[in-house]
PDB file of N, CA and C in Angstrom:
ATOM      1  N   MET A   9      -5.538   1.155  14.435  1.00 60.00           N
ATOM      2  CA  MET A   9      -6.319   0.857  13.240  1.00 60.00           C
ATOM      3  C   MET A   9      -7.397   1.924  13.075  1.00 60.00           C
ATOM      4  N   VAL A  10      -7.520   2.435  11.897  1.00 70.00           N
ATOM      5  CA  VAL A  10      -8.487   3.489  11.606  1.00 70.00           C
ATOM      6  C   VAL A  10      -9.707   2.862  10.955  1.00 70.00           C
ATOM      7  N   ASN A  11     -10.884   3.297  11.372  1.00 80.00           N
ATOM      8  CA  ASN A  11     -12.104   2.809  10.739  1.00 80.00           C
ATOM      9  C   ASN A  11     -12.209   3.398   9.341  1.00 80.00           C
ATOM     10  N   VAL A  12     -12.379   2.521   8.358  1.00 80.00           N
ATOM     11  CA  VAL A  12     -12.467   2.951   6.963  1.00 80.00           C
ATOM     12  C   VAL A  12     -13.825   2.534   6.422  1.00 80.00           C
ATOM     13  N   PRO A  13     -14.579   3.454   5.794  1.00 84.00           N
ATOM     14  CA  PRO A  13     -15.889   3.074   5.251  1.00 84.00           C
ATOM     15  C   PRO A  13     -15.744   2.143   4.051  1.00 84.00           C
ATOM     16  N   LYS A  14     -16.760   1.317   3.810  1.00 88.00           N
ATOM     17  CA  LYS A  14     -16.734   0.390   2.669  1.00 88.00           C
ATOM     18  C   LYS A  14     -16.909   1.152   1.354  1.00 88.00           C
ATOM     19  N   THR A  15     -17.765   2.169   1.369  1.00 88.00           N
ATOM     20  CA  THR A  15     -17.976   2.991   0.171  1.00 88.00           C
ATOM     21  C   THR A  15     -17.905   4.462   0.564  1.00 88.00           C
ATOM     22  N   LYS A  16     -17.588   5.311  -0.429  1.00 86.00           N
ATOM     23  CA  LYS A  16     -17.492   6.750  -0.173  1.00 86.00           C
ATOM     24  C   LYS A  16     -17.891   7.487  -1.437  1.00 86.00           C
ATOM     25  N   LYS A  17     -18.723   8.496  -1.277  1.00 88.00           N
ATOM     26  CA  LYS A  17     -19.110   9.309  -2.419  1.00 88.00           C
ATOM     27  C   LYS A  17     -18.054  10.393  -2.577  1.00 88.00           C
ATOM     28  N   THR A  18     -17.277  10.327  -3.662  1.00 85.00           N
ATOM     29  CA  THR A  18     -16.192  11.280  -3.873  1.00 85.00           C
ATOM     30  C   THR A  18     -16.103  11.650  -5.348  1.00 85.00           C
ATOM     31  N   PHE A  19     -15.351  12.716  -5.640  1.00 86.00           N
ATOM     32  CA  PHE A  19     -15.271  13.227  -7.007  1.00 86.00           C
ATOM     33  C   PHE A  19     -14.448  12.307  -7.899  1.00 86.00           C
ATOM     34  N   CYS A  20     -14.960  12.039  -9.091  1.00 83.00           N
ATOM     35  CA  CYS A  20     -14.267  11.201 -10.069  1.00 83.00           C
ATOM     36  C   CYS A  20     -13.686  12.116 -11.151  1.00 83.00           C
ATOM     37  N   LYS A  21     -12.342  12.025 -11.367  1.00 81.00           N
ATOM     38  CA  LYS A  21     -11.662  12.964 -12.264  1.00 81.00           C
ATOM     39  C   LYS A  21     -11.619  12.519 -13.721  1.00 81.00           C
ATOM     40  N   SER A  22     -12.181  11.347 -14.033  1.00 80.00           N
ATOM     41  CA  SER A  22     -12.073  10.836 -15.406  1.00 80.00           C
ATOM     42  C   SER A  22     -12.841  11.724 -16.385  1.00 80.00           C
ATOM     43  N   LYS A  23     -12.452  11.644 -17.655  1.00 82.00           N
ATOM     44  CA  LYS A  23     -13.060  12.489 -18.688  1.00 82.00           C
ATOM     45  C   LYS A  23     -14.556  12.215 -18.840  1.00 82.00           C
ATOM     46  N   GLU A  24     -14.953  10.944 -18.696  1.00 82.00           N
ATOM     47  CA  GLU A  24     -16.352  10.572 -18.905  1.00 82.00           C
ATOM     48  C   GLU A  24     -17.240  11.023 -17.739  1.00 82.00           C
ATOM     49  N   CYS A  25     -16.677  11.064 -16.546  1.00 84.00           N
ATOM     50  CA  CYS A  25     -17.473  11.258 -15.329  1.00 84.00           C
ATOM     51  C   CYS A  25     -17.556  12.724 -14.894  1.00 84.00           C
ATOM     52  N   LYS A  26     -16.479  13.234 -14.301  1.00 87.00           N
ATOM     53  CA  LYS A  26     -16.383  14.609 -13.785  1.00 87.00           C
ATOM     54  C   LYS A  26     -17.527  14.972 -12.827  1.00 87.00           C
ATOM     55  N   LYS A  27     -17.883  14.057 -11.922  1.00 88.00           N
ATOM     56  CA  LYS A  27     -18.908  14.345 -10.919  1.00 88.00           C
ATOM     57  C   LYS A  27     -18.694  13.451  -9.701  1.00 88.00           C
ATOM     58  N   HIS A  28     -19.411  13.720  -8.627  1.00 90.00           N
ATOM     59  CA  HIS A  28     -19.322  12.902  -7.420  1.00 90.00           C
ATOM     60  C   HIS A  28     -20.076  11.596  -7.638  1.00 90.00           C
ATOM     61  N   THR A  29     -19.387  10.477  -7.469  1.00 87.00           N
ATOM     62  CA  THR A  29     -20.008   9.164  -7.604  1.00 87.00           C
ATOM     63  C   THR A  29     -19.557   8.269  -6.454  1.00 87.00           C
ATOM     64  N   LEU A  30     -20.226   7.141  -6.298  1.00 87.00           N
ATOM     65  CA  LEU A  30     -19.916   6.199  -5.232  1.00 87.00           C
ATOM     66  C   LEU A  30     -18.678   5.393  -5.590  1.00 87.00           C
ATOM     67  N   HIS A  31     -17.693   5.357  -4.695  1.00 86.00           N
ATOM     68  CA  HIS A  31     -16.459   4.602  -4.897  1.00 86.00           C
ATOM     69  C   HIS A  31     -16.333   3.532  -3.820  1.00 86.00           C
ATOM     70  N   LYS A  32     -15.774   2.391  -4.183  1.00 87.00           N
ATOM     71  CA  LYS A  32     -15.480   1.340  -3.212  1.00 87.00           C
ATOM     72  C   LYS A  32     -14.133   1.678  -2.575  1.00 87.00           C
ATOM     73  N   VAL A  33     -14.034   1.602  -1.259  1.00 86.00           N
ATOM     74  CA  VAL A  33     -12.819   2.011  -0.554  1.00 86.00           C
ATOM     75  C   VAL A  33     -12.078   0.789  -0.019  1.00 86.00           C
ATOM     76  N   THR A  34     -10.761   0.694  -0.321  1.00 84.00           N
ATOM     77  CA  THR A  34      -9.925  -0.376   0.223  1.00 84.00           C
ATOM     78  C   THR A  34      -8.636   0.227   0.750  1.00 84.00           C
ATOM     79  N   GLN A  35      -7.998  -0.478   1.678  1.00 82.00           N
ATOM     80  CA  GLN A  35      -6.746  -0.006   2.252  1.00 82.00           C
ATOM     81  C   GLN A  35      -5.593  -0.503   1.389  1.00 82.00           C
ATOM     82  N   TYR A  36      -4.555   0.327   1.234  1.00 80.00           N
ATOM     83  CA  TYR A  36      -3.391  -0.073   0.452  1.00 80.00           C
ATOM     84  C   TYR A  36      -2.692  -1.248   1.101  1.00 80.00           C
ATOM     85  N   LYS A  37      -2.272  -2.199   0.297  1.00 82.00           N
ATOM     86  CA  LYS A  37      -1.518  -3.343   0.796  1.00 82.00           C
ATOM     87  C   LYS A  37      -0.182  -3.391   0.075  1.00 82.00           C
ATOM     88  N   LYS A  38       0.817  -3.882   0.764  1.00 83.00           N
ATOM     89  CA  LYS A  38       2.153  -3.995   0.188  1.00 83.00           C
ATOM     90  C   LYS A  38       2.143  -5.083  -0.877  1.00 83.00           C
ATOM     91  N   GLY A  39       2.756  -4.802  -2.016  1.00 89.00           N
ATOM     92  CA  GLY A  39       2.855  -5.800  -3.078  1.00 89.00           C
ATOM     93  C   GLY A  39       3.868  -6.871  -2.722  1.00 89.00           C
ATOM     94  N   LYS A  40       3.838  -7.975  -3.457  1.00 93.00           N
ATOM     95  CA  LYS A  40       4.761  -9.073  -3.176  1.00 93.00           C
ATOM     96  C   LYS A  40       6.164  -8.684  -3.638  1.00 93.00           C
ATOM     97  N   ASP A  41       7.174  -8.983  -2.804  1.00 93.00           N
ATOM     98  CA  ASP A  41       8.557  -8.659  -3.144  1.00 93.00           C
ATOM     99  C   ASP A  41       9.040  -9.530  -4.295  1.00 93.00           C
ATOM    100  N   SER A  42       9.773  -8.923  -5.223  1.00 95.00           N
ATOM    101  CA  SER A  42      10.299  -9.648  -6.377  1.00 95.00           C
ATOM    102  C   SER A  42      11.556 -10.414  -5.986  1.00 95.00           C
ATOM    103  N   LEU A  43      11.640 -11.661  -6.415  1.00 95.00           N
ATOM    104  CA  LEU A  43      12.834 -12.465  -6.150  1.00 95.00           C
ATOM    105  C   LEU A  43      13.980 -12.062  -7.069  1.00 95.00           C
ATOM    106  N   ALA A  44      13.664 -11.353  -8.161  1.00 97.00           N
ATOM    107  CA  ALA A  44      14.677 -10.958  -9.135  1.00 97.00           C
ATOM    108  C   ALA A  44      15.344  -9.629  -8.784  1.00 97.00           C
ATOM    109  N   ALA A  45      14.895  -8.957  -7.720  1.00 97.00           N
ATOM    110  CA  ALA A  45      15.476  -7.669  -7.336  1.00 97.00           C
ATOM    111  C   ALA A  45      16.936  -7.856  -6.933  1.00 97.00           C
ATOM    112  N   GLN A  46      17.776  -6.888  -7.271  1.00 97.00           N
ATOM    113  CA  GLN A  46      19.219  -6.997  -7.042  1.00 97.00           C
ATOM    114  C   GLN A  46      19.547  -7.202  -5.565  1.00 97.00           C
ATOM    115  N   GLY A  47      18.902  -6.460  -4.702  1.00 96.00           N
ATOM    116  CA  GLY A  47      19.162  -6.582  -3.274  1.00 96.00           C
ATOM    117  C   GLY A  47      18.804  -7.955  -2.729  1.00 96.00           C
ATOM    118  N   LYS A  48      17.697  -8.516  -3.203  1.00 96.00           N
ATOM    119  CA  LYS A  48      17.262  -9.843  -2.756  1.00 96.00           C
ATOM    120  C   LYS A  48      18.226 -10.917  -3.248  1.00 96.00           C
ATOM    121  N   ARG A  49      18.700 -10.779  -4.494  1.00 97.00           N
ATOM    122  CA  ARG A  49      19.660 -11.750  -5.036  1.00 97.00           C
ATOM    123  C   ARG A  49      20.966 -11.700  -4.249  1.00 97.00           C
ATOM    124  N   ARG A  50      21.431 -10.489  -3.930  1.00 96.00           N
ATOM    125  CA  ARG A  50      22.665 -10.309  -3.168  1.00 96.00           C
ATOM    126  C   ARG A  50      22.516 -10.890  -1.761  1.00 96.00           C
ATOM    127  N   TYR A  51      21.396 -10.629  -1.131  1.00 96.00           N
ATOM    128  CA  TYR A  51      21.127 -11.110   0.227  1.00 96.00           C
ATOM    129  C   TYR A  51      21.083 -12.638   0.260  1.00 96.00           C
ATOM    130  N   ASP A  52      20.386 -13.247  -0.716  1.00 96.00           N
ATOM    131  CA  ASP A  52      20.288 -14.710  -0.774  1.00 96.00           C
ATOM    132  C   ASP A  52      21.654 -15.351  -0.980  1.00 96.00           C
ATOM    133  N   ARG A  53      22.481 -14.724  -1.827  1.00 96.00           N
ATOM    134  CA  ARG A  53      23.830 -15.242  -2.096  1.00 96.00           C
ATOM    135  C   ARG A  53      24.682 -15.175  -0.822  1.00 96.00           C
ATOM    136  N   LYS A  54      24.538 -14.073  -0.091  1.00 96.00           N
ATOM    137  CA  LYS A  54      25.301 -13.869   1.133  1.00 96.00           C
ATOM    138  C   LYS A  54      24.850 -14.836   2.237  1.00 96.00           C
ATOM    139  N   GLN A  55      23.564 -15.135   2.276  1.00 96.00           N
ATOM    140  CA  GLN A  55      22.999 -16.005   3.302  1.00 96.00           C
ATOM    141  C   GLN A  55      23.329 -17.477   3.070  1.00 96.00           C
ATOM    142  N   SER A  56      23.552 -17.868   1.811  1.00 96.00           N
ATOM    143  CA  SER A  56      23.746 -19.285   1.501  1.00 96.00           C
ATOM    144  C   SER A  56      25.049 -19.801   2.110  1.00 96.00           C
ATOM    145  N   GLY A  57      25.084 -21.071   2.403  1.00 95.00           N
ATOM    146  CA  GLY A  57      26.291 -21.675   2.970  1.00 95.00           C
ATOM    147  C   GLY A  57      26.358 -21.533   4.480  1.00 95.00           C
ATOM    148  N   TYR A  58      27.528 -21.742   5.042  1.00 95.00           N
ATOM    149  CA  TYR A  58      27.719 -21.671   6.492  1.00 95.00           C
ATOM    150  C   TYR A  58      27.908 -20.220   6.921  1.00 95.00           C
ATOM    151  N   GLY A  59      27.692 -19.974   8.203  1.00 93.00           N
ATOM    152  CA  GLY A  59      27.993 -18.643   8.718  1.00 93.00           C
ATOM    153  C   GLY A  59      26.831 -17.948   9.382  1.00 93.00           C
ATOM    154  N   GLY A  60      25.656 -18.513   9.324  1.00 94.00           N
ATOM    155  CA  GLY A  60      24.509 -17.931  10.026  1.00 94.00           C
ATOM    156  C   GLY A  60      24.000 -16.641   9.416  1.00 94.00           C
ATOM    157  N   GLN A  61      23.302 -15.862  10.232  1.00 94.00           N
ATOM    158  CA  GLN A  61      22.695 -14.605   9.787  1.00 94.00           C
ATOM    159  C   GLN A  61      23.792 -13.579   9.519  1.00 94.00           C
ATOM    160  N   THR A  62      23.776 -12.990   8.312  1.00 94.00           N
ATOM    161  CA  THR A  62      24.855 -12.078   7.923  1.00 94.00           C
ATOM    162  C   THR A  62      24.499 -10.610   8.070  1.00 94.00           C
ATOM    163  N   LYS A  63      23.210 -10.299   8.106  1.00 93.00           N
ATOM    164  CA  LYS A  63      22.795  -8.900   8.237  1.00 93.00           C
ATOM    165  C   LYS A  63      21.950  -8.746   9.497  1.00 93.00           C
ATOM    166  N   PRO A  64      21.939  -7.564  10.114  1.00 94.00           N
ATOM    167  CA  PRO A  64      21.146  -7.385  11.327  1.00 94.00           C
ATOM    168  C   PRO A  64      19.646  -7.464  11.033  1.00 94.00           C
ATOM    169  N   ILE A  65      18.910  -8.132  11.929  1.00 92.00           N
ATOM    170  CA  ILE A  65      17.459  -8.214  11.794  1.00 92.00           C
ATOM    171  C   ILE A  65      16.863  -7.086  12.620  1.00 92.00           C
ATOM    172  N   LEU A  66      15.970  -6.302  12.028  1.00 90.00           N
ATOM    173  CA  LEU A  66      15.384  -5.145  12.695  1.00 90.00           C
ATOM    174  C   LEU A  66      14.323  -5.607  13.687  1.00 90.00           C
ATOM    175  N   HIS A  67      14.567  -5.400  14.976  1.00 90.00           N
ATOM    176  CA  HIS A  67      13.623  -5.811  16.013  1.00 90.00           C
ATOM    177  C   HIS A  67      12.790  -4.634  16.507  1.00 90.00           C
ATOM    178  N   LYS A  68      13.226  -3.416  16.199  1.00 88.00           N
ATOM    179  CA  LYS A  68      12.532  -2.227  16.665  1.00 88.00           C
ATOM    180  C   LYS A  68      11.237  -2.059  15.877  1.00 88.00           C
ATOM    181  N   LYS A  69      10.139  -1.891  16.567  1.00 84.00           N
ATOM    182  CA  LYS A  69       8.855  -1.728  15.896  1.00 84.00           C
ATOM    183  C   LYS A  69       8.736  -0.302  15.351  1.00 84.00           C
ATOM    184  N   SER A  70       8.081  -0.159  14.214  1.00 76.00           N
ATOM    185  CA  SER A  70       7.903   1.170  13.642  1.00 76.00           C
ATOM    186  C   SER A  70       6.637   1.801  14.215  1.00 76.00           C
ATOM    187  N   THR A  71       6.561   3.122  14.161  1.00 74.00           N
ATOM    188  CA  THR A  71       5.374   3.822  14.627  1.00 74.00           C
ATOM    189  C   THR A  71       4.691   4.462  13.434  1.00 74.00           C
ATOM    190  N   ALA A  72       3.375   4.358  13.398  1.00 67.00           N
ATOM    191  CA  ALA A  72       2.607   4.945  12.305  1.00 67.00           C
ATOM    192  C   ALA A  72       2.476   6.435  12.554  1.00 67.00           C
ATOM    193  N   LYS A  73       2.929   7.242  11.607  1.00 68.00           N
ATOM    194  CA  LYS A  73       2.877   8.692  11.792  1.00 68.00           C
ATOM    195  C   LYS A  73       2.017   9.385  10.733  1.00 68.00           C
ATOM    196  N   GLY A  74       2.019   8.869   9.524  1.00 68.00           N
ATOM    197  CA  GLY A  74       1.399   9.607   8.428  1.00 68.00           C
ATOM    198  C   GLY A  74      -0.083   9.405   8.272  1.00 68.00           C
ATOM    199  N   GLY A  75      -0.664   8.429   8.946  1.00 70.00           N
ATOM    200  CA  GLY A  75      -2.069   8.124   8.744  1.00 70.00           C
ATOM    201  C   GLY A  75      -2.207   6.976   7.760  1.00 70.00           C
ATOM    202  N   THR A  76      -3.395   6.433   7.660  1.00 73.00           N
ATOM    203  CA  THR A  76      -3.634   5.279   6.805  1.00 73.00           C
ATOM    204  C   THR A  76      -3.844   5.731   5.375  1.00 73.00           C
ATOM    205  N   CYS A  77      -3.205   5.063   4.440  1.00 77.00           N
ATOM    206  CA  CYS A  77      -3.363   5.393   3.031  1.00 77.00           C
ATOM    207  C   CYS A  77      -4.461   4.510   2.446  1.00 77.00           C
ATOM    208  N   VAL A  78      -5.449   5.116   1.825  1.00 79.00           N
ATOM    209  CA  VAL A  78      -6.596   4.384   1.311  1.00 79.00           C
ATOM    210  C   VAL A  78      -6.766   4.707  -0.159  1.00 79.00           C
ATOM    211  N   LYS A  79      -7.311   3.754  -0.925  1.00 80.00           N
ATOM    212  CA  LYS A  79      -7.636   4.056  -2.311  1.00 80.00           C
ATOM    213  C   LYS A  79      -9.108   3.794  -2.556  1.00 80.00           C
ATOM    214  N   ALA A  80      -9.731   4.674  -3.326  1.00 80.00           N
ATOM    215  CA  ALA A  80     -11.138   4.536  -3.676  1.00 80.00           C
ATOM    216  C   ALA A  80     -11.225   4.162  -5.148  1.00 80.00           C
ATOM    217  N   ILE A  81     -11.974   3.099  -5.454  1.00 81.00           N
ATOM    218  CA  ILE A  81     -12.074   2.613  -6.829  1.00 81.00           C
ATOM    219  C   ILE A  81     -13.506   2.760  -7.301  1.00 81.00           C
ATOM    220  N   MET A  82     -13.687   3.401  -8.448  1.00 78.00           N
ATOM    221  CA  MET A  82     -15.007   3.517  -9.040  1.00 78.00           C
ATOM    222  C   MET A  82     -15.260   2.279  -9.876  1.00 78.00           C
ATOM    223  N   ALA A  83     -16.359   1.604  -9.625  1.00 70.00           N
ATOM    224  CA  ALA A  83     -16.621   0.286 -10.218  1.00 70.00           C
ATOM    225  C   ALA A  83     -16.685   0.265 -11.750  1.00 70.00           C
ATOM    226  N   PRO A  84     -17.518   1.074 -12.409  1.00 71.00           N
ATOM    227  CA  PRO A  84     -17.643   0.909 -13.871  1.00 71.00           C
ATOM    228  C   PRO A  84     -16.373   1.229 -14.655  1.00 71.00           C
ATOM    229  N   MET A  85     -15.624   2.270 -14.245  1.00 69.00           N
ATOM    230  CA  MET A  85     -14.458   2.688 -15.032  1.00 69.00           C
ATOM    231  C   MET A  85     -13.132   2.277 -14.424  1.00 69.00           C
ATOM    232  N   ASN A  86     -13.152   1.738 -13.206  1.00 71.00           N
ATOM    233  CA  ASN A  86     -11.943   1.274 -12.517  1.00 71.00           C
ATOM    234  C   ASN A  86     -10.949   2.405 -12.249  1.00 71.00           C
ATOM    235  N   ASN A  87     -11.446   3.612 -12.026  1.00 73.00           N
ATOM    236  CA  ASN A  87     -10.575   4.743 -11.705  1.00 73.00           C
ATOM    237  C   ASN A  87     -10.202   4.700 -10.230  1.00 73.00           C
ATOM    238  N   VAL A  88      -8.957   5.046  -9.904  1.00 75.00           N
ATOM    239  CA  VAL A  88      -8.483   5.010  -8.521  1.00 75.00           C
ATOM    240  C   VAL A  88      -8.236   6.425  -8.023  1.00 75.00           C
ATOM    241  N   VAL A  89      -8.789   6.744  -6.841  1.00 75.00           N
ATOM    242  CA  VAL A  89      -8.579   8.030  -6.182  1.00 75.00           C
ATOM    243  C   VAL A  89      -7.842   7.746  -4.878  1.00 75.00           C
ATOM    244  N   ASP A  90      -6.691   8.406  -4.646  1.00 72.00           N
ATOM    245  CA  ASP A  90      -5.915   8.182  -3.425  1.00 72.00           C
ATOM    246  C   ASP A  90      -6.365   9.143  -2.333  1.00 72.00           C
ATOM    247  N   MET A  91      -6.469   8.628  -1.101  1.00 71.00           N
ATOM    248  CA  MET A  91      -6.863   9.455   0.042  1.00 71.00           C
ATOM    249  C   MET A  91      -6.028   9.081   1.248  1.00 71.00           C
ATOM    250  N   LYS A  92      -5.920   9.991   2.206  1.00 66.00           N
ATOM    251  CA  LYS A  92      -5.276   9.699   3.486  1.00 66.00           C
ATOM    252  C   LYS A  92      -6.358   9.730   4.556  1.00 66.00           C
ATOM    253  N   ARG A  93      -6.268   8.799   5.532  1.00 64.00           N
ATOM    254  CA  ARG A  93      -7.231   8.773   6.630  1.00 64.00           C
ATOM    255  C   ARG A  93      -6.487   8.813   7.961  1.00 64.00           C
ATOM    256  N   GLY A  94      -7.092   9.412   8.959  1.00 59.00           N
ATOM    257  CA  GLY A  94      -6.559   9.369  10.313  1.00 59.00           C
ATOM    258  C   GLY A  94      -5.371  10.274  10.552  1.00 59.00           C
ATOM    259  N   GLN A  95      -5.261  11.387   9.826  1.00 55.00           N
ATOM    260  CA  GLN A  95      -4.157  12.314  10.064  1.00 55.00           C
ATOM    261  C   GLN A  95      -4.531  13.280  11.172  1.00 55.00           C
ATOM    262  N   LYS A  96      -3.509  13.723  11.916  1.00 51.00           N
ATOM    263  CA  LYS A  96      -3.770  14.677  12.996  1.00 51.00           C
ATOM    264  C   LYS A  96      -3.173  16.017  12.660  1.00 51.00           C
TER     265      LYS A  96
END
């Protein structure tokens, strides 16, 4: 886990701003999966009924390589600036 500051003074690219201002920093979170996606519908259809688990469940843990992806949001204009943290 990488320490992420709550606020960060960074450049704002919007037309109104074009200067360094204070941004609120949050970590990217995965959005909710859609139930209407084709793969999910196919998987649910395949899983229904008798026969148990039809696809392999991934037990291997992933390793973080790219660093933490963070977004900075400027409060008044709601502009988002993307940043990477913890890269080597």
